[in-house]
mmCIF file of C-alpha atoms and ligand atoms in Angstrom:
data_model
loop_
_atom_site.group_PDB
_atom_site.id
_atom_site.type_symbol
_atom_site.label_atom_id
_atom_site.label_comp_id
_atom_site.label_asym_id
_atom_site.label_seq_id
_atom_site.Cartn_x
_atom_site.Cartn_y
_atom_site.Cartn_z
ATOM 1 C CA MET P 1 -0.821 44.019 17.183
ATOM 2 C CA GLN P 2 -1.641 46.027 20.194
ATOM 3 C CA LYS P 3 1.127 47.633 21.979
ATOM 4 C CA ASP P 4 -0.376 47.728 25.622
ATOM 5 C CA LEU P 5 0.316 43.924 25.648
ATOM 6 C CA HIS P 6 2.658 41.969 27.925
ATOM 7 C CA PRO P 7 5.431 40.471 26.461
ATOM 8 C CA ALA P 8 3.757 36.639 27.247
ATOM 9 C CA THR P 9 1.038 37.777 24.895
ATOM 10 C CA GLN P 10 2.788 39.080 22.031
ATOM 11 C CA ALA P 11 5.131 36.445 22.236
ATOM 12 C CA ILE P 12 2.342 33.771 21.525
ATOM 13 C CA HIS P 13 0.450 36.358 18.905
ATOM 14 C CA SER P 14 2.957 37.749 17.456
ATOM 15 C CA VAL P 15 3.713 34.938 15.628
ATOM 16 C CA GLN P 16 0.070 33.985 14.108
ATOM 17 C CA GLN P 17 -0.500 36.204 11.309
ATOM 18 C CA LEU P 18 1.073 36.168 7.936
ATOM 19 C CA PRO P 19 -0.577 37.300 4.925
ATOM 20 C CA GLU P 20 -3.128 35.618 3.139
ATOM 21 C CA ASP P 21 -2.673 36.296 -0.676
ATOM 22 C CA ILE P 22 1.160 34.566 -0.313
ATOM 23 C CA ARG P 23 1.381 31.851 -3.256
ATOM 24 C CA PRO P 24 3.560 29.371 -2.472
ATOM 25 C CA VAL P 25 4.220 26.842 -5.452
ATOM 26 C CA VAL P 26 4.601 23.965 -3.690
ATOM 27 C CA PRO P 27 1.353 23.166 -0.864
ATOM 28 C CA ALA P 28 1.836 25.257 2.508
ATOM 29 C CA LEU P 29 1.865 22.735 5.512
ATOM 30 C CA TYR P 30 -1.189 23.091 7.610
ATOM 31 C CA LEU P 31 -0.275 21.702 11.217
ATOM 32 C CA SER P 32 -2.765 23.677 13.332
ATOM 33 C CA THR P 33 -5.169 21.308 14.812
ATOM 34 C CA THR P 34 -8.040 23.977 15.050
ATOM 35 C CA TYR P 35 -9.024 26.612 12.266
ATOM 36 C CA ARG P 36 -10.328 29.836 12.845
ATOM 37 C CA ARG P 37 -15.120 29.835 13.188
ATOM 38 C CA ASN P 38 -16.127 33.000 10.953
ATOM 39 C CA GLU P 39 -18.792 35.375 13.065
ATOM 40 C CA ASP P 40 -21.795 33.993 11.706
ATOM 41 C CA GLY P 41 -20.803 30.287 12.853
ATOM 42 C CA SER P 42 -18.943 28.433 9.634
ATOM 43 C CA TYR P 43 -16.090 27.931 9.224
ATOM 44 C CA ASN P 44 -13.943 28.291 5.656
ATOM 45 C CA HIS P 45 -13.205 25.697 3.314
ATOM 46 C CA GLY P 46 -15.168 23.106 6.053
ATOM 47 C CA PHE P 47 -11.848 23.259 8.374
ATOM 48 C CA VAL P 48 -12.758 22.858 11.668
ATOM 49 C CA TYR P 49 -10.322 20.454 13.242
ATOM 50 C CA SER P 50 -7.771 18.433 11.968
ATOM 51 C CA ARG P 51 -8.645 14.953 12.732
ATOM 52 C CA ALA P 52 -11.695 15.130 10.782
ATOM 53 C CA GLU P 53 -10.581 17.445 7.793
ATOM 54 C CA ASN P 54 -6.936 19.015 7.305
ATOM 55 C CA PRO P 55 -5.648 20.565 3.671
ATOM 56 C CA ASN P 56 -2.667 18.505 3.568
ATOM 57 C CA ARG P 57 -5.136 15.292 3.826
ATOM 58 C CA GLN P 58 -7.643 16.689 1.655
ATOM 59 C CA LEU P 59 -5.238 17.381 -1.414
ATOM 60 C CA LEU P 60 -3.260 14.093 -0.834
ATOM 61 C CA GLU P 61 -6.869 12.114 -0.841
ATOM 62 C CA HIS P 62 -8.320 13.753 -3.678
ATOM 63 C CA SER P 63 -4.973 12.663 -5.314
ATOM 64 C CA LEU P 64 -5.610 9.204 -4.072
ATOM 65 C CA ALA P 65 -9.110 9.070 -5.404
ATOM 66 C CA GLN P 66 -8.188 10.319 -9.125
ATOM 67 C CA LEU P 67 -5.151 7.563 -9.248
ATOM 68 C CA GLU P 68 -7.179 4.898 -8.838
ATOM 69 C CA GLY P 69 -10.440 6.541 -10.870
ATOM 70 C CA GLY P 70 -12.178 6.284 -7.246
ATOM 71 C CA ALA P 71 -15.224 8.242 -5.650
ATOM 72 C CA ALA P 72 -13.378 8.806 -2.562
ATOM 73 C CA ALA P 73 -10.715 7.851 -0.681
ATOM 74 C CA PHE P 74 -9.054 7.954 3.084
ATOM 75 C CA ALA P 75 -5.656 8.427 4.466
ATOM 76 C CA PHE P 76 -4.374 6.763 7.742
ATOM 77 C CA GLY P 77 -1.357 6.481 9.336
ATOM 78 C CA SER P 78 0.069 3.458 7.881
ATOM 79 C CA GLY P 79 -1.134 0.371 5.418
ATOM 80 C CA MET P 80 -2.417 -1.466 8.448
ATOM 81 C CA ALA P 81 -4.442 1.186 9.722
ATOM 82 C CA ALA P 82 -6.127 1.541 5.805
ATOM 83 C CA VAL P 83 -6.382 -2.604 6.502
ATOM 84 C CA THR P 84 -8.361 -2.185 10.002
ATOM 85 C CA ALA P 85 -10.587 0.476 8.630
ATOM 86 C CA VAL P 86 -12.007 -1.593 6.692
ATOM 87 C CA PHE P 87 -12.085 -4.728 8.511
ATOM 88 C CA GLN P 88 -13.679 -2.432 10.815
ATOM 89 C CA SER P 89 -16.667 -1.376 8.364
ATOM 90 C CA LEU P 90 -17.567 -5.165 8.179
ATOM 91 C CA ARG P 91 -19.798 -6.475 11.560
ATOM 92 C CA ALA P 92 -19.712 -9.236 13.891
ATOM 93 C CA GLY P 93 -20.817 -12.414 12.533
ATOM 94 C CA ASP P 94 -19.509 -11.743 9.271
ATOM 95 C CA HIS P 95 -16.952 -14.047 7.151
ATOM 96 C CA LEU P 96 -14.101 -13.200 4.347
ATOM 97 C CA LEU P 97 -11.689 -14.693 2.568
ATOM 98 C CA LEU P 98 -7.830 -14.118 2.474
ATOM 99 C CA PRO P 99 -5.411 -15.097 0.280
ATOM 100 C CA ASP P 100 -3.479 -17.854 1.397
ATOM 101 C CA ASP P 101 -0.401 -16.148 0.847
ATOM 102 C CA ALA P 102 -1.792 -12.154 1.805
ATOM 103 C CA TYR P 103 0.405 -9.317 3.794
ATOM 104 C CA TYR P 104 1.661 -11.339 6.815
ATOM 105 C CA ASN P 105 0.327 -8.887 9.364
ATOM 106 C CA VAL P 106 -3.487 -8.648 7.538
ATOM 107 C CA GLN P 107 -3.383 -12.363 8.599
ATOM 108 C CA LEU P 108 -2.580 -12.003 12.061
ATOM 109 C CA LEU P 109 -4.591 -8.940 12.663
ATOM 110 C CA LEU P 110 -7.888 -11.331 11.759
ATOM 111 C CA ARG P 111 -6.660 -13.991 13.999
ATOM 112 C CA GLU P 112 -4.915 -11.871 16.680
ATOM 113 C CA VAL P 113 -7.648 -8.806 17.315
ATOM 114 C CA PHE P 114 -10.515 -9.428 15.062
ATOM 115 C CA ALA P 115 -11.659 -13.203 15.818
ATOM 116 C CA ASP P 116 -12.248 -11.607 19.555
ATOM 117 C CA TRP P 117 -14.658 -9.123 17.871
ATOM 118 C CA ASP P 118 -16.364 -12.009 16.049
ATOM 119 C CA LEU P 119 -15.043 -11.587 12.082
ATOM 120 C CA SER P 120 -13.901 -14.995 10.421
ATOM 121 C CA TYR P 121 -11.828 -15.300 7.651
ATOM 122 C CA THR P 122 -11.026 -18.403 4.887
ATOM 123 C CA PRO P 123 -7.255 -18.438 3.834
ATOM 124 C CA VAL P 124 -8.144 -19.547 -0.154
ATOM 125 C CA ASN P 125 -5.406 -19.655 -2.757
ATOM 126 C CA MET P 126 -7.073 -17.128 -5.005
ATOM 127 C CA VAL P 127 -6.034 -18.164 -7.979
ATOM 128 C CA ASP P 128 -8.019 -21.402 -7.295
ATOM 129 C CA LEU P 129 -11.343 -20.312 -8.579
ATOM 130 C CA ALA P 130 -13.091 -23.421 -7.629
ATOM 131 C CA ALA P 131 -11.751 -23.232 -4.498
ATOM 132 C CA VAL P 132 -12.785 -19.332 -4.033
ATOM 133 C CA ALA P 133 -16.556 -20.297 -4.838
ATOM 134 C CA ALA P 134 -16.139 -23.145 -2.591
ATOM 135 C CA ALA P 135 -15.172 -21.141 0.625
ATOM 136 C CA LEU P 136 -18.049 -18.841 0.403
ATOM 137 C CA ARG P 137 -20.200 -19.149 2.559
ATOM 138 C CA PRO P 138 -23.761 -17.208 3.041
ATOM 139 C CA ASN P 139 -22.241 -14.657 5.725
ATOM 140 C CA THR P 140 -19.132 -13.594 3.294
ATOM 141 C CA ARG P 141 -18.990 -10.266 2.980
ATOM 142 C CA LEU P 142 -15.883 -9.803 1.822
ATOM 143 C CA ILE P 143 -13.282 -10.825 -0.503
ATOM 144 C CA TRP P 144 -9.508 -9.518 0.457
ATOM 145 C CA LEU P 145 -7.857 -9.992 -3.077
ATOM 146 C CA GLU P 146 -3.532 -8.808 -3.053
ATOM 147 C CA THR P 147 -2.131 -9.346 -6.610
ATOM 148 C CA PRO P 148 0.973 -9.724 -7.749
ATOM 149 C CA SER P 149 0.920 -11.675 -4.000
ATOM 150 C CA ASN P 150 4.150 -11.808 -1.547
ATOM 151 C CA PRO P 151 6.363 -12.934 -2.386
ATOM 152 C CA LEU P 152 6.038 -15.399 -4.728
ATOM 153 C CA LEU P 153 3.667 -13.159 -7.118
ATOM 154 C CA LYS P 154 1.033 -15.031 -7.423
ATOM 155 C CA VAL P 155 -1.648 -13.543 -9.864
ATOM 156 C CA THR P 156 -5.261 -13.459 -9.123
ATOM 157 C CA ASP P 157 -7.941 -12.801 -11.986
ATOM 158 C CA ILE P 158 -9.730 -9.581 -10.313
ATOM 159 C CA ARG P 159 -12.538 -9.947 -12.617
ATOM 160 C CA ALA P 160 -13.020 -13.185 -12.335
ATOM 161 C CA ILE P 161 -13.313 -12.454 -8.409
ATOM 162 C CA VAL P 162 -15.724 -9.436 -9.200
ATOM 163 C CA ALA P 163 -17.789 -12.005 -11.011
ATOM 164 C CA LEU P 164 -17.844 -14.677 -8.664
ATOM 165 C CA ALA P 165 -18.402 -12.122 -5.624
ATOM 166 C CA LYS P 166 -21.517 -10.109 -7.198
ATOM 167 C CA THR P 167 -23.239 -14.232 -7.587
ATOM 168 C CA HIS P 168 -22.718 -14.059 -4.232
ATOM 169 C CA GLY P 169 -23.360 -10.153 -3.143
ATOM 170 C CA CYS P 170 -20.508 -9.896 -1.297
ATOM 171 C CA LEU P 171 -17.428 -7.117 -1.584
ATOM 172 C CA VAL P 172 -14.210 -7.625 -3.321
ATOM 173 C CA ALA P 173 -10.892 -5.271 -2.166
ATOM 174 C CA VAL P 174 -7.840 -5.272 -3.300
ATOM 175 C CA ASP P 175 -4.196 -4.428 -1.838
ATOM 176 C CA ASN P 176 -3.009 -2.507 -4.435
ATOM 177 C CA THR P 177 -0.082 -1.765 -3.055
ATOM 178 C CA TRP P 178 2.918 -3.449 -5.013
ATOM 179 C CA PRO P 179 1.403 -2.674 -8.496
ATOM 180 C CA THR P 180 0.176 0.666 -7.816
ATOM 181 C CA PRO P 181 -2.189 2.253 -9.277
ATOM 182 C CA VAL P 182 0.406 3.160 -12.489
ATOM 183 C CA LEU P 183 -0.110 -0.537 -13.383
ATOM 184 C CA GLN P 184 -3.218 -2.407 -12.026
ATOM 185 C CA LYS P 185 -6.724 -0.052 -11.576
ATOM 186 C CA PRO P 186 -8.722 -2.632 -9.510
ATOM 187 C CA LEU P 187 -12.055 -0.293 -9.696
ATOM 188 C CA ASP P 188 -11.856 -0.695 -13.412
ATOM 189 C CA LEU P 189 -11.707 -4.150 -13.179
ATOM 190 C CA GLY P 190 -14.719 -4.375 -11.283
ATOM 191 C CA ALA P 191 -13.832 -4.319 -7.646
ATOM 192 C CA ASP P 192 -14.951 -2.001 -4.889
ATOM 193 C CA ILE P 193 -12.409 -1.008 -2.315
ATOM 194 C CA VAL P 194 -8.848 -0.013 -3.190
ATOM 195 C CA MET P 195 -6.062 -0.237 -0.286
ATOM 196 C CA HIS P 196 -2.615 0.610 -0.477
ATOM 197 C CA SER P 197 0.298 0.835 2.075
ATOM 198 C CA THR P 198 1.467 4.910 0.711
ATOM 199 C CA THR P 199 4.998 3.426 2.536
ATOM 200 C CA LYS P 200 6.046 1.684 0.011
ATOM 201 C CA TYR P 201 5.538 3.438 -4.113
ATOM 202 C CA PHE P 202 3.456 6.467 -3.009
ATOM 203 C CA GLY P 203 5.690 7.401 -0.347
ATOM 204 C CA GLY P 204 8.387 5.821 -2.717
ATOM 205 C CA HIS P 205 11.479 7.420 -0.631
ATOM 206 C CA SER P 206 11.666 4.726 2.847
ATOM 207 C CA ASP P 207 11.188 7.848 4.700
ATOM 208 C CA VAL P 208 7.311 7.998 5.411
ATOM 209 C CA LEU P 209 4.307 5.282 6.531
ATOM 210 C CA GLY P 210 0.724 6.006 5.444
ATOM 211 C CA GLY P 211 -2.170 4.210 4.493
ATOM 212 C CA CYS P 212 -5.023 4.433 2.640
ATOM 213 C CA VAL P 213 -8.615 2.753 0.938
ATOM 214 C CA ILE P 214 -10.135 3.991 -2.119
ATOM 215 C CA VAL P 215 -13.522 3.157 -2.978
ATOM 216 C CA ARG P 216 -15.540 2.697 -6.171
ATOM 217 C CA GLU P 217 -18.584 5.199 -5.290
ATOM 218 C CA GLU P 218 -20.381 7.329 -2.816
ATOM 219 C CA GLY P 219 -22.776 5.268 -0.448
ATOM 220 C CA GLU P 220 -23.325 3.466 2.723
ATOM 221 C CA LEU P 221 -19.835 1.966 2.565
ATOM 222 C CA ALA P 222 -17.911 5.451 1.878
ATOM 223 C CA THR P 223 -19.815 7.131 4.429
ATOM 224 C CA ARG P 224 -19.587 3.923 6.819
ATOM 225 C CA LEU P 225 -15.405 4.530 6.352
ATOM 226 C CA ARG P 226 -15.630 8.343 6.723
ATOM 227 C CA ARG P 227 -16.860 8.210 10.029
ATOM 228 C CA ILE P 228 -14.671 4.718 11.074
ATOM 229 C CA GLN P 229 -11.341 7.314 9.754
ATOM 230 C CA VAL P 230 -12.673 10.765 11.764
ATOM 231 C CA LEU P 231 -14.016 8.691 14.618
ATOM 232 C CA THR P 232 -10.760 5.818 14.970
ATOM 233 C CA GLY P 233 -8.403 9.058 14.359
ATOM 234 C CA GLY P 234 -5.417 6.777 12.791
ATOM 235 C CA VAL P 235 -5.442 9.561 10.185
ATOM 236 C CA PRO P 236 -1.603 10.579 9.018
ATOM 237 C CA SER P 237 -0.159 13.834 10.049
ATOM 238 C CA PRO P 238 0.026 16.582 7.915
ATOM 239 C CA PHE P 239 3.446 16.262 7.260
ATOM 240 C CA ASP P 240 3.160 12.367 6.608
ATOM 241 C CA ALA P 241 0.126 13.505 3.668
ATOM 242 C CA TRP P 242 2.575 16.183 2.546
ATOM 243 C CA LEU P 243 5.597 13.949 2.300
ATOM 244 C CA VAL P 244 3.245 10.950 0.080
ATOM 245 C CA ALA P 245 1.612 13.796 -1.647
ATOM 246 C CA ARG P 246 5.062 14.559 -2.859
ATOM 247 C CA GLY P 247 5.898 11.159 -3.605
ATOM 248 C CA ILE P 248 2.826 11.098 -5.568
ATOM 249 C CA GLN P 249 4.533 13.470 -8.054
ATOM 250 C CA THR P 250 7.064 11.563 -9.405
ATOM 251 C CA LEU P 251 5.360 8.100 -9.035
ATOM 252 C CA HIS P 252 4.551 7.092 -12.839
ATOM 253 C CA LEU P 253 8.496 7.725 -13.589
ATOM 254 C CA ARG P 254 9.769 5.747 -10.491
ATOM 255 C CA VAL P 255 7.257 2.916 -11.267
ATOM 256 C CA GLY P 256 7.975 2.571 -14.682
ATOM 257 C CA ALA P 257 11.786 2.557 -14.810
ATOM 258 C CA GLN P 258 11.772 0.002 -11.411
ATOM 259 C CA SER P 259 9.337 -2.229 -13.472
ATOM 260 C CA HIS P 260 11.512 -1.947 -16.687
ATOM 261 C CA SER P 261 14.691 -2.658 -14.504
ATOM 262 C CA ALA P 262 13.177 -4.966 -12.512
ATOM 263 C CA ALA P 263 11.842 -6.948 -15.831
ATOM 264 C CA GLN P 264 15.511 -6.897 -17.317
ATOM 265 C CA LEU P 265 16.983 -8.475 -13.922
ATOM 266 C CA ALA P 266 14.461 -11.382 -14.493
ATOM 267 C CA VAL P 267 15.364 -12.377 -17.090
ATOM 268 C CA PHE P 268 18.788 -12.357 -16.636
ATOM 269 C CA LEU P 269 18.482 -13.844 -13.458
ATOM 270 C CA ALA P 270 16.050 -16.583 -15.236
ATOM 271 C CA SER P 271 19.017 -17.640 -17.481
ATOM 272 C CA HIS P 272 21.505 -17.339 -14.568
ATOM 273 C CA PRO P 273 22.707 -21.090 -13.772
ATOM 274 C CA GLY P 274 23.220 -20.030 -9.742
ATOM 275 C CA ILE P 275 18.846 -19.724 -9.846
ATOM 276 C CA GLU P 276 16.625 -21.815 -9.199
ATOM 277 C CA ARG P 277 13.472 -19.873 -10.106
ATOM 278 C CA VAL P 278 12.104 -16.218 -10.996
ATOM 279 C CA ASN P 279 9.086 -15.506 -9.626
ATOM 280 C CA TYR P 280 7.956 -12.883 -12.001
ATOM 281 C CA PRO P 281 4.566 -11.725 -13.748
ATOM 282 C CA GLY P 282 6.374 -10.296 -16.798
ATOM 283 C CA LEU P 283 8.414 -13.648 -18.028
ATOM 284 C CA PRO P 284 6.147 -15.505 -20.144
ATOM 285 C CA GLY P 285 6.927 -18.845 -18.600
ATOM 286 C CA HIS P 286 5.210 -17.359 -14.844
ATOM 287 C CA PRO P 287 1.982 -19.002 -14.642
ATOM 288 C CA GLY P 288 -0.006 -15.789 -13.911
ATOM 289 C CA HIS P 289 1.552 -14.054 -16.810
ATOM 290 C CA ALA P 290 -1.267 -14.423 -19.670
ATOM 291 C CA VAL P 291 -3.716 -13.053 -16.705
ATOM 292 C CA ALA P 292 -1.460 -10.279 -15.789
ATOM 293 C CA SER P 293 -0.964 -9.262 -19.496
ATOM 294 C CA GLN P 294 -4.667 -8.287 -19.643
ATOM 295 C CA GLN P 295 -5.383 -6.765 -16.283
ATOM 296 C CA MET P 296 -2.418 -4.627 -15.876
ATOM 297 C CA GLN P 297 -1.258 -2.062 -18.029
ATOM 298 C CA GLY P 298 2.629 -0.929 -19.129
ATOM 299 C CA GLY P 299 4.661 -3.362 -16.815
ATOM 300 C CA PHE P 300 4.559 -6.626 -14.255
ATOM 301 C CA GLY P 301 5.865 -4.165 -10.897
ATOM 302 C CA GLY P 302 9.302 -3.399 -9.813
ATOM 303 C CA MET P 303 8.871 -6.934 -7.085
ATOM 304 C CA LEU P 304 10.227 -10.280 -7.868
ATOM 305 C CA SER P 305 11.027 -12.824 -6.220
ATOM 306 C CA VAL P 306 14.496 -15.918 -6.682
ATOM 307 C CA GLN P 307 15.124 -19.157 -5.741
ATOM 308 C CA ILE P 308 19.173 -19.843 -5.415
ATOM 309 C CA ARG P 309 20.312 -22.569 -6.638
ATOM 310 C CA GLY P 310 20.896 -24.521 -3.152
ATOM 311 C CA ASP P 311 19.255 -24.066 1.089
ATOM 312 C CA ARG P 312 18.582 -21.379 2.845
ATOM 313 C CA THR P 313 22.606 -21.032 3.714
ATOM 314 C CA ALA P 314 23.811 -19.890 0.053
ATOM 315 C CA ALA P 315 20.502 -17.839 -0.466
ATOM 316 C CA MET P 316 21.956 -15.736 2.804
ATOM 317 C CA ARG P 317 25.234 -15.874 1.047
ATOM 318 C CA VAL P 318 24.141 -14.310 -2.069
ATOM 319 C CA ALA P 319 22.393 -11.127 -0.263
ATOM 320 C CA ALA P 320 25.227 -10.912 1.993
ATOM 321 C CA CYS P 321 27.244 -11.076 -1.558
ATOM 322 C CA LEU P 322 25.358 -8.108 -3.202
ATOM 323 C CA ARG P 323 26.555 -4.315 -2.920
ATOM 324 C CA LEU P 324 23.706 -2.294 -4.396
ATOM 325 C CA PHE P 325 20.403 -4.198 -2.990
ATOM 326 C CA THR P 326 20.695 -3.282 1.320
ATOM 327 C CA THR P 327 19.232 -6.069 3.353
ATOM 328 C CA ALA P 328 16.440 -5.067 4.650
ATOM 329 C CA THR P 329 12.312 -5.444 4.595
ATOM 330 C CA SER P 330 10.165 -2.913 2.651
ATOM 331 C CA LEU P 331 9.652 -2.038 -0.511
ATOM 332 C CA GLY P 332 9.066 0.642 -2.975
ATOM 333 C CA GLY P 333 11.667 3.410 -2.297
ATOM 334 C CA VAL P 334 14.348 4.479 -4.709
ATOM 335 C CA GLU P 335 16.795 2.335 -3.037
ATOM 336 C CA SER P 336 16.953 -1.929 -3.858
ATOM 337 C CA LEU P 337 16.640 -3.907 -1.021
ATOM 338 C CA VAL P 338 16.781 -7.345 -0.765
ATOM 339 C CA GLU P 339 15.184 -9.794 1.498
ATOM 340 C CA HIS P 340 14.572 -13.279 2.943
ATOM 341 C CA ARG P 341 11.286 -13.765 3.809
ATOM 342 C CA ARG P 342 11.111 -16.860 5.408
ATOM 343 C CA SER P 343 13.044 -15.623 8.273
ATOM 344 C CA VAL P 344 10.939 -12.295 9.459
ATOM 345 C CA GLU P 345 7.668 -14.756 8.124
ATOM 346 C CA GLY P 346 7.354 -16.730 11.090
ATOM 347 C CA PRO P 347 7.194 -20.123 12.226
ATOM 348 C CA ASP P 348 3.941 -21.255 9.626
ATOM 349 C CA SER P 349 5.640 -19.427 6.832
ATOM 350 C CA GLN P 350 4.735 -21.567 3.507
ATOM 351 C CA THR P 351 7.789 -19.718 1.728
ATOM 352 C CA PRO P 352 10.523 -21.622 0.303
ATOM 353 C CA ASP P 353 14.134 -21.550 2.172
ATOM 354 C CA ASN P 354 16.212 -20.756 -0.603
ATOM 355 C CA LEU P 355 13.779 -17.586 -2.086
ATOM 356 C CA LEU P 356 14.853 -13.915 -1.580
ATOM 357 C CA ARG P 357 12.648 -11.166 -2.294
ATOM 358 C CA LEU P 358 13.306 -8.180 -4.140
ATOM 359 C CA SER P 359 12.577 -4.478 -4.509
ATOM 360 C CA VAL P 360 14.274 -2.905 -7.424
ATOM 361 C CA GLY P 361 14.988 0.180 -6.954
ATOM 362 C CA LEU P 362 16.289 3.558 -9.364
ATOM 363 C CA GLU P 363 19.966 2.762 -9.473
ATOM 364 C CA ASN P 364 21.482 2.158 -12.962
ATOM 365 C CA THR P 365 19.952 -0.780 -13.973
ATOM 366 C CA ALA P 366 23.182 -2.200 -15.907
ATOM 367 C CA ASP P 367 25.107 -1.953 -12.315
ATOM 368 C CA LEU P 368 22.344 -3.752 -10.826
ATOM 369 C CA LEU P 369 22.610 -6.828 -13.111
ATOM 370 C CA ALA P 370 26.388 -6.432 -12.832
ATOM 371 C CA ASP P 371 25.586 -6.733 -9.019
ATOM 372 C CA TRP P 372 23.936 -10.032 -9.006
ATOM 373 C CA GLU P 373 26.258 -11.523 -11.382
ATOM 374 C CA GLN P 374 29.099 -10.861 -8.680
ATOM 375 C CA ALA P 375 27.016 -11.966 -5.791
ATOM 376 C CA LEU P 376 26.162 -15.422 -7.840
ATOM 377 C CA GLY P 377 29.653 -16.105 -8.429
ATOM 378 C CA ASP P 378 30.465 -18.441 -10.960
HETATM 379 C C1 PLP T 1 3.987 -2.529 3.883
HETATM 380 C C2 PLP T 1 2.595 -3.194 2.981
HETATM 381 C C3 PLP T 1 1.253 -3.516 3.978
HETATM 382 C C4 PLP T 1 1.646 -2.704 5.585
HETATM 383 O O1 PLP T 1 1.240 -1.308 5.055
HETATM 384 P P1 PLP T 1 2.263 -0.869 6.594
HETATM 385 O O2 PLP T 1 2.259 1.035 6.044
HETATM 386 O O3 PLP T 1 3.504 -0.721 6.902
HETATM 387 O O4 PLP T 1 1.031 -0.162 7.546
HETATM 388 C C5 PLP T 1 0.314 -3.855 3.559
HETATM 389 N N1 PLP T 1 0.038 -4.558 2.286
HETATM 390 C C6 PLP T 1 1.173 -4.351 1.383
HETATM 391 C C7 PLP T 1 0.911 -5.687 0.436
HETATM 392 C C8 PLP T 1 2.655 -4.103 1.837
HETATM 393 O O5 PLP T 1 3.518 -4.374 1.292
#
């Protein structure tokens, strides 16, 4: 540092220089929005400006692409920003099919935002293949899937839908937020696009919002999504990317344990007299069990829903009596959550009034079962 500089100048430049050979075990956080240019005009590793490329985001994207077996991944500031990018890759006049029980905000996004951009959609029961075939139109460009679904855990046969889409020449995108690639890999089943809310299991600690889109191959679609990501700018902050990447390191252990606990809780609740019905694809009696067994591996996930014997008031009472399941929305964190879906979904919700949705956390399984036992009483 030059000695003859004004203190104001020194204050700025004295905190810029760190040795370049520091070797942290945990990736450093790159908050810098801009990068030094070399004399020949080039930039080391291609980092120029943080909206276009950032080391923490790049690490995360490589990891996401690898986990899903895709050619490229694009990280966003939320799951909804990722969904938006996929819809923006379509064109005015296109049509898409949406599960009739898709994540509620996806339908709202199409209805309230994309309808004005002339992107139309038809809600379909994706379990009914004849209904899916009948809903296809000449301008249908995309079939959107979410399986197991929210909150009834309906299971869609991804391979069968992919076969239908191929004959029609349209793309298949799967919201894989619930199962995660630990339990289900849509690209291996023939899908073209996988989308995640990384807010959920990837982050895993309910402390970061994020989303991503992963594509099976490089090509026109990947190029378009990459341009949309950089030009619309809905990218995650470096720290958010860092947090999601940290979460990924324990993803397999967490999802494995959460899925194991959820399966035990499902069996316990299915035989409890206070419960009318348990929706969990791991139960042999679940209508989607056979398909789920074929397309999922290693478990059926940490999410389930239960229908309490009684009405809405009875369901609310049970939720309030639970001590280890916190009443809150969202899912996929280390803490168990319970939610009365009907009351958060809005006026045209199809969800039964006695239904509670559970996100099973990482607490001890026996403690979770005991909590339900005391909440249901006898
Ligand atoms: C949470 C969620 C989303 C939306 O993601 P955000 O990160 O909240 O924007 C989309 N799909 C599913 C299945 C989700 O659970």
